[in-house]
Coordinates of C-alpha atoms in Angstrom, one line a residue:
M111 CA -9.3 21.9 4.8
S112 CA -12.8 21.4 5.8
F113 CA -15.4 19.7 3.4
Q114 CA -18.6 18.1 3.6
V115 CA -20.1 14.9 2.5
F116 CA -23.9 14.2 2.2
G117 CA -25.7 10.8 2.7
I118 CA -28.8 9.5 4.1
P119 CA -29.5 9.8 7.6
V120 CA -30.3 6.4 9.2
S121 CA -29.7 6.7 13.1
R122 CA -30.3 10.1 14.8
G123 CA -27.9 12.0 16.9
V124 CA -24.3 13.7 16.6
A125 CA -21.0 11.8 16.9
I126 CA -17.6 13.6 17.0
G127 CA -14.3 11.6 16.6
R128 CA -11.4 10.5 14.6
A129 CA -12.0 8.6 11.5
V130 CA -11.0 4.7 11.3
L131 CA -11.1 3.6 7.7
V132 CA -11.7 -0.1 7.3
A133 CA -11.9 -2.1 4.1
S134 CA -15.3 -4.4 4.0
S135 CA -13.1 -7.4 3.7
R136 CA -11.4 -6.4 7.0
L137 CA -14.4 -5.4 9.0
D138 CA -14.0 -8.8 11.1
V139 CA -10.5 -7.9 12.0
A140 CA -10.4 -7.6 15.9
H141 CA -10.5 -3.8 17.1
Y142 CA -9.7 -3.2 20.7
F143 CA -7.3 -1.1 22.8
I144 CA -4.4 -2.6 24.8
N145 CA -3.0 -1.3 28.0
E146 CA 0.1 0.6 28.2
A147 CA 2.1 -2.3 29.8
D148 CA 1.0 -4.5 26.9
I149 CA 2.5 -2.3 24.1
E150 CA 5.9 -4.3 23.8
A151 CA 4.1 -7.6 23.9
E152 CA 1.6 -6.4 21.2
I153 CA 4.5 -5.3 19.1
A154 CA 6.5 -8.7 19.4
R155 CA 3.2 -10.4 18.7
C156 CA 3.0 -8.4 15.4
L157 CA 6.8 -9.0 14.5
R158 CA 6.3 -12.7 15.2
A159 CA 3.5 -12.9 12.7
R160 CA 5.6 -11.0 10.2
D161 CA 8.5 -13.5 10.5
E162 CA 6.2 -16.4 10.1
V163 CA 4.9 -15.2 6.8
A164 CA 8.6 -14.4 5.9
R165 CA 9.5 -18.0 6.7
E166 CA 6.4 -19.3 4.5
L167 CA 7.3 -17.2 1.6
S168 CA 11.0 -18.0 1.6
A169 CA 10.1 -21.6 1.7
L170 CA 7.9 -21.2 -1.0
K171 CA 10.5 -19.6 -3.1
V172 CA 13.1 -22.3 -2.4
D173 CA 10.6 -25.1 -3.3
L174 CA 9.7 -23.6 -6.6
P175 CA 10.0 -26.3 -9.4
E176 CA 12.7 -25.6 -11.9
D177 CA 10.3 -24.9 -14.7
A178 CA 8.3 -22.4 -12.7
P179 CA 8.0 -19.1 -14.5
H180 CA 10.6 -16.5 -13.3
E181 CA 7.7 -14.1 -12.6
L182 CA 6.6 -16.1 -9.7
A183 CA 9.9 -16.0 -7.9
A184 CA 10.0 -12.2 -8.5
L185 CA 6.6 -11.9 -7.2
L186 CA 7.6 -13.7 -4.0
D187 CA 10.5 -11.4 -3.8
V188 CA 8.2 -8.3 -3.9
H189 CA 6.0 -9.7 -1.1
L190 CA 9.2 -10.2 1.0
M191 CA 10.3 -6.7 0.2
L192 CA 6.9 -5.3 1.1
L193 CA 6.8 -7.5 4.3
H194 CA 10.0 -5.9 5.8
D195 CA 9.5 -2.4 4.4
E196 CA 9.5 0.2 7.3
A197 CA 6.4 2.0 5.9
L198 CA 4.3 -1.1 6.9
T199 CA 6.0 -2.6 9.9
G200 CA 7.6 0.6 11.6
A201 CA 4.2 2.5 11.0
T202 CA 2.3 -0.4 12.3
K203 CA 4.4 -0.4 15.4
Q204 CA 3.6 3.4 15.8
W205 CA -0.2 2.9 15.8
I206 CA 0.4 0.4 18.7
V207 CA 2.4 2.8 20.6
D208 CA 0.6 6.0 20.1
R209 CA -3.0 5.0 19.8
H210 CA -2.8 1.8 21.7
Y211 CA -4.2 -0.4 18.8
N212 CA -4.1 -4.1 18.8
A213 CA -1.9 -5.5 16.3
E214 CA -4.5 -6.6 13.8
W215 CA -6.2 -3.2 14.1
A216 CA -3.0 -1.4 13.7
L217 CA -1.8 -3.4 10.6
S218 CA -5.5 -2.6 9.0
A219 CA -5.1 1.0 9.8
Q220 CA -1.7 1.3 8.1
L221 CA -2.9 -0.6 5.1
E222 CA -5.6 1.8 4.6
V223 CA -3.1 4.6 4.6
L224 CA -0.6 2.8 2.2
A225 CA -3.4 1.7 -0.1
R226 CA -4.6 5.4 -0.4
Q227 CA -1.0 6.3 -1.4
F228 CA -0.8 3.6 -4.0
D229 CA -4.1 4.7 -5.5
E230 CA -2.8 8.2 -5.9
M231 CA 0.2 7.0 -8.0
E232 CA 0.4 8.0 -11.5
D233 CA 2.6 5.0 -12.9
D234 CA 0.3 2.0 -13.7
Y235 CA 2.8 -0.6 -12.6
L236 CA 3.3 0.9 -9.0
R237 CA -0.4 1.7 -8.5
E238 CA -1.0 -2.2 -9.2
R239 CA 1.2 -3.2 -6.4
K240 CA -1.5 -2.3 -3.9
A241 CA -2.9 -5.8 -4.5
D242 CA 0.5 -7.2 -3.4
L243 CA 0.4 -5.1 -0.3
E244 CA -3.1 -6.2 0.6
Q245 CA -2.1 -10.0 0.1
V246 CA 0.9 -9.6 2.5
V247 CA -1.3 -7.9 5.1
E248 CA -3.8 -10.7 4.8
R249 CA -1.1 -13.2 5.5
I250 CA 0.1 -11.4 8.5
L251 CA -3.5 -11.1 10.0
D252 CA -4.0 -14.8 9.2
A253 CA -0.8 -15.6 11.2
L254 CA -1.8 -13.4 13.9
A255 CA -5.3 -15.3 14.1
A256 CA -3.5 -18.7 14.0
E257 CA -1.2 -17.6 16.9
S258 CA -4.3 -16.8 19.0
G259 CA -6.0 -19.9 18.0
K260 CA -8.8 -18.1 16.1
T261 CA -9.7 -18.7 12.6
P262 CA -8.5 -16.1 9.9
R263 CA -12.1 -14.8 9.3
G264 CA -15.2 -14.4 11.4
A265 CA -13.7 -14.9 14.9
A266 CA -12.8 -11.3 15.8
S267 CA -13.4 -10.0 19.2
V268 CA -14.5 -6.4 19.7
T269 CA -14.2 -5.1 23.4
Q270 CA -14.9 -1.8 25.0
R271 CA -12.3 0.2 26.9
D272 CA -13.0 3.4 28.7
F273 CA -10.2 5.7 27.6
A274 CA -10.5 8.8 29.7
G275 CA -9.5 11.7 27.5
E276 CA -9.1 9.7 24.3
D277 CA -10.6 10.7 21.1
P278 CA -13.8 8.9 20.0
L279 CA -13.5 6.8 17.0
L280 CA -15.9 6.7 13.8
L281 CA -16.0 3.9 11.5
V282 CA -15.8 4.8 7.8
A283 CA -16.1 1.8 5.4
A284 CA -17.5 1.3 1.9
D285 CA -20.2 -1.0 3.4
I286 CA -21.0 -2.9 6.6
A287 CA -22.8 -6.1 6.4
P288 CA -25.5 -6.8 9.2
A289 CA -23.4 -9.8 10.5
D290 CA -20.4 -7.3 10.8
M291 CA -22.6 -4.8 12.5
L292 CA -23.3 -7.1 15.4
Q293 CA -19.7 -7.0 16.3
F294 CA -20.2 -3.2 17.3
K295 CA -22.6 -3.7 20.0
R296 CA -19.7 -3.5 22.5
S297 CA -17.3 -2.0 20.2
V298 CA -15.0 1.3 20.6
F299 CA -16.9 3.0 17.7
H300 CA -19.3 6.0 18.2
G301 CA -20.8 6.1 15.1
F302 CA -20.4 5.0 11.4
I303 CA -20.3 6.1 7.7
T304 CA -20.6 4.1 4.6
D305 CA -20.5 4.7 0.9
I306 CA -23.6 2.5 0.1
G307 CA -26.9 1.6 1.7
G308 CA -30.3 2.9 2.2
K309 CA -32.6 4.1 4.9
T310 CA -34.0 0.8 5.8
S311 CA -31.3 -1.5 4.8
H312 CA -30.6 -4.1 7.5
T313 CA -27.3 -2.4 8.3
A314 CA -29.2 0.9 8.9
I315 CA -31.6 -0.9 11.0
V316 CA -29.0 -2.4 13.2
A317 CA -27.4 0.9 13.5
R318 CA -30.6 2.3 15.1
S319 CA -30.7 -0.7 17.3
L320 CA -27.2 0.1 18.7
D321 CA -28.4 3.9 19.1
I322 CA -25.3 5.4 17.4
P323 CA -25.5 8.1 14.8
A324 CA -25.0 6.7 11.3
V325 CA -25.0 8.1 7.7
V326 CA -25.1 5.9 4.7
G327 CA -25.1 6.1 1.0
T328 CA -22.4 8.7 0.8
R329 CA -21.0 7.2 -2.2
E330 CA -17.5 8.8 -1.7
A331 CA -16.9 8.9 1.8
S332 CA -14.3 6.0 2.2
R333 CA -12.4 7.5 -0.7
L334 CA -12.4 11.2 0.6
I335 CA -12.0 10.8 4.2
R336 CA -8.4 9.8 5.5
Q337 CA -7.3 7.7 8.3
D338 CA -7.3 9.8 11.6
D339 CA -9.3 12.9 10.1
W340 CA -11.5 14.7 12.6
V341 CA -15.2 14.1 11.6
I342 CA -18.6 15.1 12.7
I343 CA -21.5 12.8 11.8
D344 CA -25.0 14.5 11.8
G345 CA -27.2 11.5 11.9
D346 CA -30.3 13.9 11.9
S347 CA -29.5 15.5 8.5
G348 CA -27.3 12.9 6.8
L349 CA -24.3 15.3 6.9
V350 CA -20.6 14.5 7.4
I351 CA -18.3 17.4 8.1
V352 CA -14.6 16.6 7.7
D353 CA -11.8 18.6 9.4
P354 CA -14.6 20.9 10.9
S355 CA -13.6 24.5 12.1
P356 CA -13.4 25.3 15.7
I357 CA -16.7 27.3 15.5
V358 CA -18.5 24.4 13.8
L359 CA -17.0 21.9 16.2
E360 CA -18.2 23.9 19.3
E361 CA -21.8 24.1 17.8
Y362 CA -21.9 20.4 17.3
R363 CA -20.8 19.7 20.8
F364 CA -23.5 21.9 22.0
R365 CA -26.0 19.7 20.2
Q366 CA -24.6 16.7 21.5
R367 CA -25.1 18.0 25.1
Q368 CA -28.6 18.9 24.2
S369 CA -29.4 15.5 22.8
E370 CA -28.0 13.9 25.9
L371 CA -30.5 16.0 28.0
E372 CA -33.4 15.2 25.9
R373 CA -32.4 11.4 26.2
A374 CA -32.4 11.9 30.0
R375 CA -35.7 13.6 30.0
L376 CA -37.4 10.9 27.9
A377 CA -36.0 8.2 30.0
R378 CA -38.1 9.3 32.9
L379 CA -41.2 8.1 30.8
R380 CA -39.9 4.4 31.1
H381 CA -42.4 3.3 33.6
T382 CA -45.3 5.5 32.3
P383 CA -48.0 3.3 30.6
A384 CA -48.4 4.1 26.9
V385 CA -52.0 5.4 26.9
T386 CA -53.6 8.0 24.6
M387 CA -55.3 11.1 25.9
D388 CA -58.6 9.3 25.2
G389 CA -57.7 6.2 27.4
E390 CA -56.5 3.7 24.5
R391 CA -53.8 1.5 26.0
I392 CA -50.9 0.9 23.4
E393 CA -48.4 -2.0 23.4
L394 CA -44.9 -0.8 22.6
H395 CA -42.8 -3.9 22.0
A396 CA -39.1 -4.0 21.1
N397 CA -37.1 -5.4 18.0
I398 CA -34.1 -7.4 19.1
E399 CA -31.2 -9.3 17.1
L400 CA -29.8 -11.3 20.2
P401 CA -31.0 -12.7 23.4
T402 CA -28.7 -10.3 25.2
D403 CA -30.8 -7.5 23.6
A404 CA -33.9 -8.4 25.7
E405 CA -32.3 -6.5 28.8
A406 CA -32.3 -3.4 27.0
A407 CA -35.8 -3.9 25.9
V408 CA -36.8 -4.2 29.5
V409 CA -34.8 -1.1 30.6
A410 CA -36.5 0.9 27.7
G411 CA -39.9 0.0 29.1
A412 CA -41.1 -2.6 26.4
T413 CA -44.2 -4.5 27.1
G414 CA -42.6 -7.6 25.1
V415 CA -40.7 -8.5 22.1
G416 CA -42.5 -7.9 18.9
L417 CA -39.8 -9.1 16.6
F418 CA -36.8 -11.4 17.6
R419 CA -34.7 -11.5 14.3
S420 CA -33.4 -15.1 14.6
E421 CA -31.2 -14.9 11.5
F422 CA -28.6 -13.0 13.5
L423 CA -28.0 -16.4 15.5
F424 CA -27.0 -17.9 12.1
M425 CA -24.4 -15.2 11.2
N426 CA -20.6 -14.8 11.9
R427 CA -20.3 -18.6 12.2
D428 CA -18.0 -19.5 9.3
G429 CA -21.1 -21.1 7.8
E430 CA -22.0 -23.4 10.6
L431 CA -25.4 -23.5 11.5
P432 CA -26.6 -23.2 15.1
S433 CA -27.7 -26.5 16.6
E434 CA -31.2 -27.1 17.8
D435 CA -29.9 -26.9 21.4
E436 CA -27.9 -23.8 20.8
Q437 CA -31.1 -22.0 19.6
F438 CA -33.3 -23.3 22.2
E439 CA -30.9 -21.9 24.8
A440 CA -30.9 -18.4 22.9
Y441 CA -34.8 -18.4 22.8
K442 CA -35.1 -19.5 26.3
A443 CA -32.7 -16.8 27.3
A444 CA -34.6 -14.1 25.6
V445 CA -38.0 -15.3 27.2
E446 CA -36.6 -15.4 30.7
A447 CA -35.1 -12.0 30.1
M448 CA -38.5 -10.5 29.3
R449 CA -39.8 -11.7 32.7
G450 CA -43.3 -13.0 31.7
M451 CA -43.8 -10.4 28.7
P452 CA -44.3 -12.1 25.2
V453 CA -41.7 -12.7 22.8
T454 CA -42.4 -13.0 19.1
I455 CA -39.8 -14.9 17.2
R456 CA -39.4 -14.6 13.5
T457 CA -38.3 -17.7 11.7
V458 CA -35.0 -17.3 10.0
D459 CA -34.9 -14.4 7.4
I460 CA -31.8 -15.2 5.3
G461 CA -31.3 -13.9 2.0
A462 CA -31.0 -10.6 0.1
D463 CA -28.9 -8.3 2.2
K464 CA -28.3 -10.8 4.9
P465 CA -26.6 -14.0 3.3
L466 CA -25.0 -16.6 5.5
D467 CA -21.0 -17.1 5.4
R468 CA -21.9 -20.5 3.8
M469 CA -25.0 -21.3 2.2
S470 CA -26.4 -25.1 2.0
A471 CA -26.0 -26.8 -1.3
N472 CA -29.5 -25.9 -2.1
E473 CA -28.9 -22.2 -1.7
L474 CA -25.6 -22.2 -3.6
R475 CA -27.5 -22.9 -6.6
H476 CA -29.1 -19.6 -6.2
E477 CA -26.2 -17.7 -4.8
H478 CA -25.8 -15.6 -8.0
V479 CA -29.5 -14.8 -8.8
L480 CA -29.9 -11.2 -10.4
N481 CA -32.4 -10.0 -7.8
P482 CA -31.8 -11.7 -4.3
A483 CA -34.6 -9.7 -2.5
M484 CA -37.1 -11.5 -4.8
G485 CA -35.1 -14.9 -4.7
L486 CA -34.9 -17.8 -2.3
R487 CA -35.1 -15.9 1.1
A488 CA -37.0 -15.9 4.3
I489 CA -39.8 -18.7 4.4
R490 CA -39.0 -19.8 0.9
W491 CA -35.4 -20.6 2.0
S492 CA -36.8 -22.4 5.2
L493 CA -39.3 -24.6 3.2
A494 CA -36.3 -25.4 0.7
E495 CA -34.6 -26.7 3.8
P496 CA -37.1 -28.7 5.7
S497 CA -34.8 -30.2 8.3
M498 CA -33.2 -26.8 9.1
F499 CA -36.7 -25.4 9.4
R500 CA -38.1 -28.2 11.7
Q501 CA -34.9 -28.0 13.8
Q502 CA -35.6 -24.3 14.4
L503 CA -39.3 -25.0 15.1
R504 CA -38.4 -27.5 17.6
A505 CA -36.1 -25.2 19.4
I506 CA -38.8 -22.3 19.4
Y507 CA -41.5 -24.9 20.8
R508 CA -39.3 -26.2 23.5
A509 CA -38.5 -22.7 24.7
S510 CA -42.2 -22.0 24.9
A511 CA -42.1 -24.0 28.0
F512 CA -40.4 -21.1 29.8
G513 CA -42.7 -18.3 28.8
K514 CA -45.2 -16.9 26.2
I515 CA -43.8 -17.1 22.6
R516 CA -45.4 -16.3 19.5
L517 CA -44.2 -17.6 16.1
L518 CA -43.9 -15.2 13.1
I519 CA -43.2 -16.3 9.6
P520 CA -41.6 -13.7 7.0
M521 CA -42.5 -13.1 3.5
V522 CA -45.6 -15.4 3.1
A523 CA -47.5 -14.9 -0.1
H524 CA -49.3 -18.2 -0.8
L525 CA -51.8 -20.2 0.9
A526 CA -49.8 -23.2 0.0
E527 CA -47.1 -21.9 2.2
V528 CA -49.0 -21.5 5.1
R529 CA -50.4 -25.2 4.7
Q530 CA -46.9 -26.5 4.7
I531 CA -45.7 -24.5 7.6
L532 CA -48.8 -26.0 9.6
E533 CA -47.8 -29.5 8.4
S534 CA -44.3 -28.7 9.7
I535 CA -45.5 -27.5 13.1
K536 CA -47.7 -30.6 13.4
R537 CA -44.8 -32.9 12.5
V538 CA -42.7 -31.1 15.1
Q539 CA -45.2 -31.3 17.9
Q540 CA -45.2 -35.2 17.4
Q541 CA -41.4 -35.1 17.5
L542 CA -41.4 -33.3 20.7
N543 CA -44.0 -35.4 22.3
D544 CA -42.1 -38.7 21.2
A545 CA -38.9 -37.2 22.8
G546 CA -40.7 -36.2 26.0
H547 CA -40.0 -32.4 25.5
A548 CA -42.4 -30.0 27.2
Y549 CA -44.1 -27.0 25.3
T550 CA -47.0 -24.9 25.4
K551 CA -49.4 -23.3 22.9
V552 CA -47.5 -21.0 20.4
E553 CA -49.7 -18.4 18.5
L554 CA -48.8 -18.4 14.7
G555 CA -48.6 -15.3 12.8
V556 CA -47.6 -14.1 9.5
M557 CA -45.7 -10.9 8.2
I558 CA -47.4 -8.8 5.9
E559 CA -44.5 -7.5 3.5
I560 CA -45.5 -8.6 0.1
P561 CA -48.5 -6.8 -1.5
A562 CA -50.0 -10.2 -2.4
A563 CA -50.3 -11.1 1.2
A564 CA -52.0 -7.7 2.0
V565 CA -54.5 -8.3 -0.8
M566 CA -55.4 -11.8 0.2
L567 CA -55.3 -11.1 3.9
P568 CA -58.7 -12.2 4.6
L569 CA -57.8 -15.7 3.5
L570 CA -54.8 -15.8 5.5
L571 CA -56.4 -14.6 8.7
K572 CA -58.4 -18.0 8.5
H573 CA -55.3 -19.9 9.4
V574 CA -53.3 -17.7 11.6
D575 CA -53.7 -16.1 15.1
F576 CA -52.0 -12.8 14.4
V577 CA -50.2 -10.6 11.7
S578 CA -47.4 -8.4 11.8
I579 CA -47.0 -5.6 9.0
G580 CA -43.3 -5.4 7.9
T581 CA -43.3 -1.9 6.5
N582 CA -39.6 -1.8 5.3
D583 CA -40.2 -4.8 2.7
L584 CA -43.9 -3.8 2.0
I585 CA -42.7 -0.4 0.7
Q586 CA -40.0 -1.9 -1.1
Y587 CA -42.2 -4.3 -2.9
T588 CA -45.1 -2.1 -3.3
L589 CA -42.9 0.5 -5.1
A590 CA -40.3 -1.7 -6.7
I591 CA -37.5 0.1 -4.9
D592 CA -34.5 -1.7 -3.7
R593 CA -34.2 -0.2 -0.2
A594 CA -30.4 -0.9 0.0
D595 CA -29.7 1.1 -3.3
E596 CA -28.9 4.7 -2.6
A597 CA -29.4 5.4 -6.3
V598 CA -33.2 5.0 -5.9
A599 CA -33.3 5.8 -2.1
H600 CA -35.3 9.1 -3.0
L601 CA -38.0 6.9 -4.3
Y602 CA -38.7 4.9 -1.2
D603 CA -41.7 6.9 0.2
P604 CA -43.5 5.6 3.2
W605 CA -46.2 8.3 2.4
H606 CA -47.0 6.9 -0.8
P607 CA -50.7 6.6 -1.2
A608 CA -50.6 3.0 -2.2
V609 CA -48.5 2.1 0.8
L610 CA -50.7 3.8 3.2
Q611 CA -53.7 2.1 1.6
L612 CA -52.2 -1.3 2.1
I613 CA -51.3 -0.6 5.7
A614 CA -54.7 0.9 6.5
S615 CA -56.6 -2.0 4.9
S616 CA -54.4 -4.7 6.6
I617 CA -54.9 -3.2 10.2
A618 CA -58.7 -2.7 9.5
Q619 CA -59.3 -6.2 8.2
A620 CA -57.2 -7.8 11.0
R621 CA -59.2 -6.0 13.6
A622 CA -62.5 -6.8 12.0
A623 CA -61.5 -10.5 12.1
G624 CA -60.7 -10.4 15.7
K625 CA -56.9 -10.9 15.2
S626 CA -54.2 -9.0 16.7
V627 CA -52.2 -6.7 14.4
S628 CA -48.8 -4.9 15.0
V629 CA -46.4 -2.8 12.8
C630 CA -42.8 -4.1 13.3
G631 CA -41.1 -2.1 10.4
E632 CA -39.2 1.2 10.7
M633 CA -42.5 3.3 10.5
A634 CA -43.4 2.1 13.9
G635 CA -40.2 3.7 15.5
D636 CA -40.6 6.9 13.7
P637 CA -42.6 9.7 15.7
A638 CA -43.6 11.2 12.4
F639 CA -45.8 8.3 11.8
T640 CA -47.0 7.6 15.2
D641 CA -50.4 9.7 14.8
L642 CA -51.0 8.2 11.4
L643 CA -50.6 4.6 12.5
L644 CA -52.9 5.4 15.5
S645 CA -55.7 6.9 13.3
M646 CA -55.7 3.7 11.3
G647 CA -56.5 1.9 14.5
L648 CA -53.0 0.4 15.2
R649 CA -52.6 -0.5 19.0
S650 CA -49.3 -2.5 18.8
F651 CA -46.1 -1.0 17.8
S652 CA -42.7 -2.9 17.7
M653 CA -39.4 -1.0 17.4
H654 CA -35.9 -0.7 18.4
P655 CA -35.6 -0.2 22.2
A656 CA -34.0 3.2 21.8
Q657 CA -36.7 4.5 19.8
I658 CA -39.6 3.4 22.5
P659 CA -39.3 6.7 24.6
S660 CA -40.0 9.2 21.7
V661 CA -42.9 7.2 20.4
K662 CA -44.3 6.9 23.9
Q663 CA -44.1 10.7 24.4
R664 CA -46.1 11.2 21.2
I665 CA -48.7 8.6 22.2
L666 CA -49.2 10.2 25.5
R667 CA -50.2 13.5 23.8
A668 CA -52.5 11.9 21.2
D669 CA -56.2 11.6 21.0
S670 CA -56.8 8.4 19.0
A671 CA -60.7 9.2 18.3
K672 CA -59.7 12.6 16.8
L673 CA -57.0 11.0 14.9
A674 CA -59.3 8.4 13.3
G675 CA -61.7 11.1 12.1
A676 CA -59.1 12.6 9.9
L677 CA -58.1 9.2 8.3
P678 CA -60.5 9.3 5.3
A679 CA -59.0 12.6 4.1
I680 CA -55.5 11.4 4.6
L681 CA -56.0 8.3 2.6
A682 CA -57.9 10.3 -0.2
S683 CA -54.8 12.6 -0.7
E684 CA -53.1 12.2 -4.1
D685 CA -49.7 13.8 -3.2
P686 CA -47.5 12.1 -0.4
Q687 CA -46.4 15.7 0.6
E688 CA -50.0 16.6 1.1
T689 CA -50.7 13.3 2.9
A690 CA -48.0 14.3 5.2
R691 CA -49.2 17.7 5.8
L692 CA -53.0 16.5 6.6
A693 CA -51.6 13.7 8.9
L694 CA -49.7 16.1 11.0
S695 CA -52.4 18.6 11.1
T696 CA -54.6 16.0 13.0
G697 CA -51.9 15.4 15.6
G698 CA -50.8 19.0 16.1
Q699 CA -47.2 19.4 17.0
A700 CA -45.0 17.0 15.0
A701 CA -42.5 18.1 12.4
V702 CA -42.8 16.9 9.0
R703 CA -39.9 14.5 7.9
T704 CA -39.5 14.8 4.2
F705 CA -38.5 11.9 1.9
H706 CA -37.7 13.8 -1.1

């Protein structure tokens, strides 16, 4: 029976395919297709892992001390029984044969099917056996990982295989951490759905960078959707359709084809300079997570990297921080890939919804703070770990010898922080001089994402070369809204007069001081805000490479002088809806995106 699930649209487009349910704890399990010739070998690999776990459990049972509770032996018997149950092993083999899933993926898929069956049982005792099943599967997965020389967690590979005629796959999960999202850059999934998350959560941001349709904040999707269900993701409206009728399916396939044609048309603007109708040249930079993303930025027509989120170099590493040399090679690769265009590297922004696998001893003391978004994160964390911070600064400065690099500091709110940063830079430069490492001038900038920084911007501008407005956090902190919490997502309003006042004044003050200013938050990549930001005097936008063509098209049709004339009326509006109407009336043709 067909039904619909509603959520928050975070990445545009339409995706149609079969649902793959994955529990958050198993997102780092390898997901890849195997060849027909490898099916028997993959089944054998799965059975070897099962037999290894059986030997371990049997040995544990034999070695139980005489005074051990008899319940413990009974529990081991239950695990052994589940291990050899045909509902697990037989069905897992069927996933491998029918769908060409690798062993780890097949096990995870069958676990989701069985877990749903356990949840629907009326008997409390039987329902609680789901935990035993999960423990058994985790043991098999660990055995598979050990056999392949991988650690049980964080070491999964995700590969792409072109399966002509095979059904596309859509990921359904309770949540996907930003670090896990990086595994999908070359994955088999064409879209994803999560129960939690907000429009500008970092998971959503990475989804847009992958340019795949996504809907978050559905609350119940992972419970309602079943393994292998046919699903439509409408990333434009936030609608998920499960088991669609043939008529609905054909309608959405038509929309898919239209979207592909529109993308092809916009792609022709790649080499067209972003210049407004009245001759204002606009910089369109790209936001990237990894050095390999730089090539996509060049292909999209970016004029530089406006935000390199360096924290993604620190994730999926089992808690091991990247060395100075490893970071240097990553920054160097990004600089060289941009072919002389500037690269703005943001120092590590760890914390809130982007925790490390294993924090330092200092961070562990703050691991369970009530509100991590306002805790020890970003520059606060870097200054609390000075050796780590200086290591990153050395890597960045060393990479500057290979191209133009700008250094961006996140979450600055105090002049004392700026002074500490400048002192760290001075010390790093001396260390590099002593070691004989080459480096060039690196411009220093701060992110304006805390209202205090926007209010005290004249003081900050005396110490820095440029500023970048991070609208995602600026909106969050101005309106006291957790942007990852779908329960208050309707209150996250980029059109709020207070938000617009802070952005407009920040742009004006930076321009008046002769300092460059850009916007690197999600507003920069949304064509609904392009005219508004142009009217405020913004001349540098930074966004995901996939968003550049549509924003460029908007710029080519804009008259910045006429837009600026309407700005006072826009900022004087009391109602966000009225503000949106006024902003769009200055630009002419854009459609309003409602945030309520």
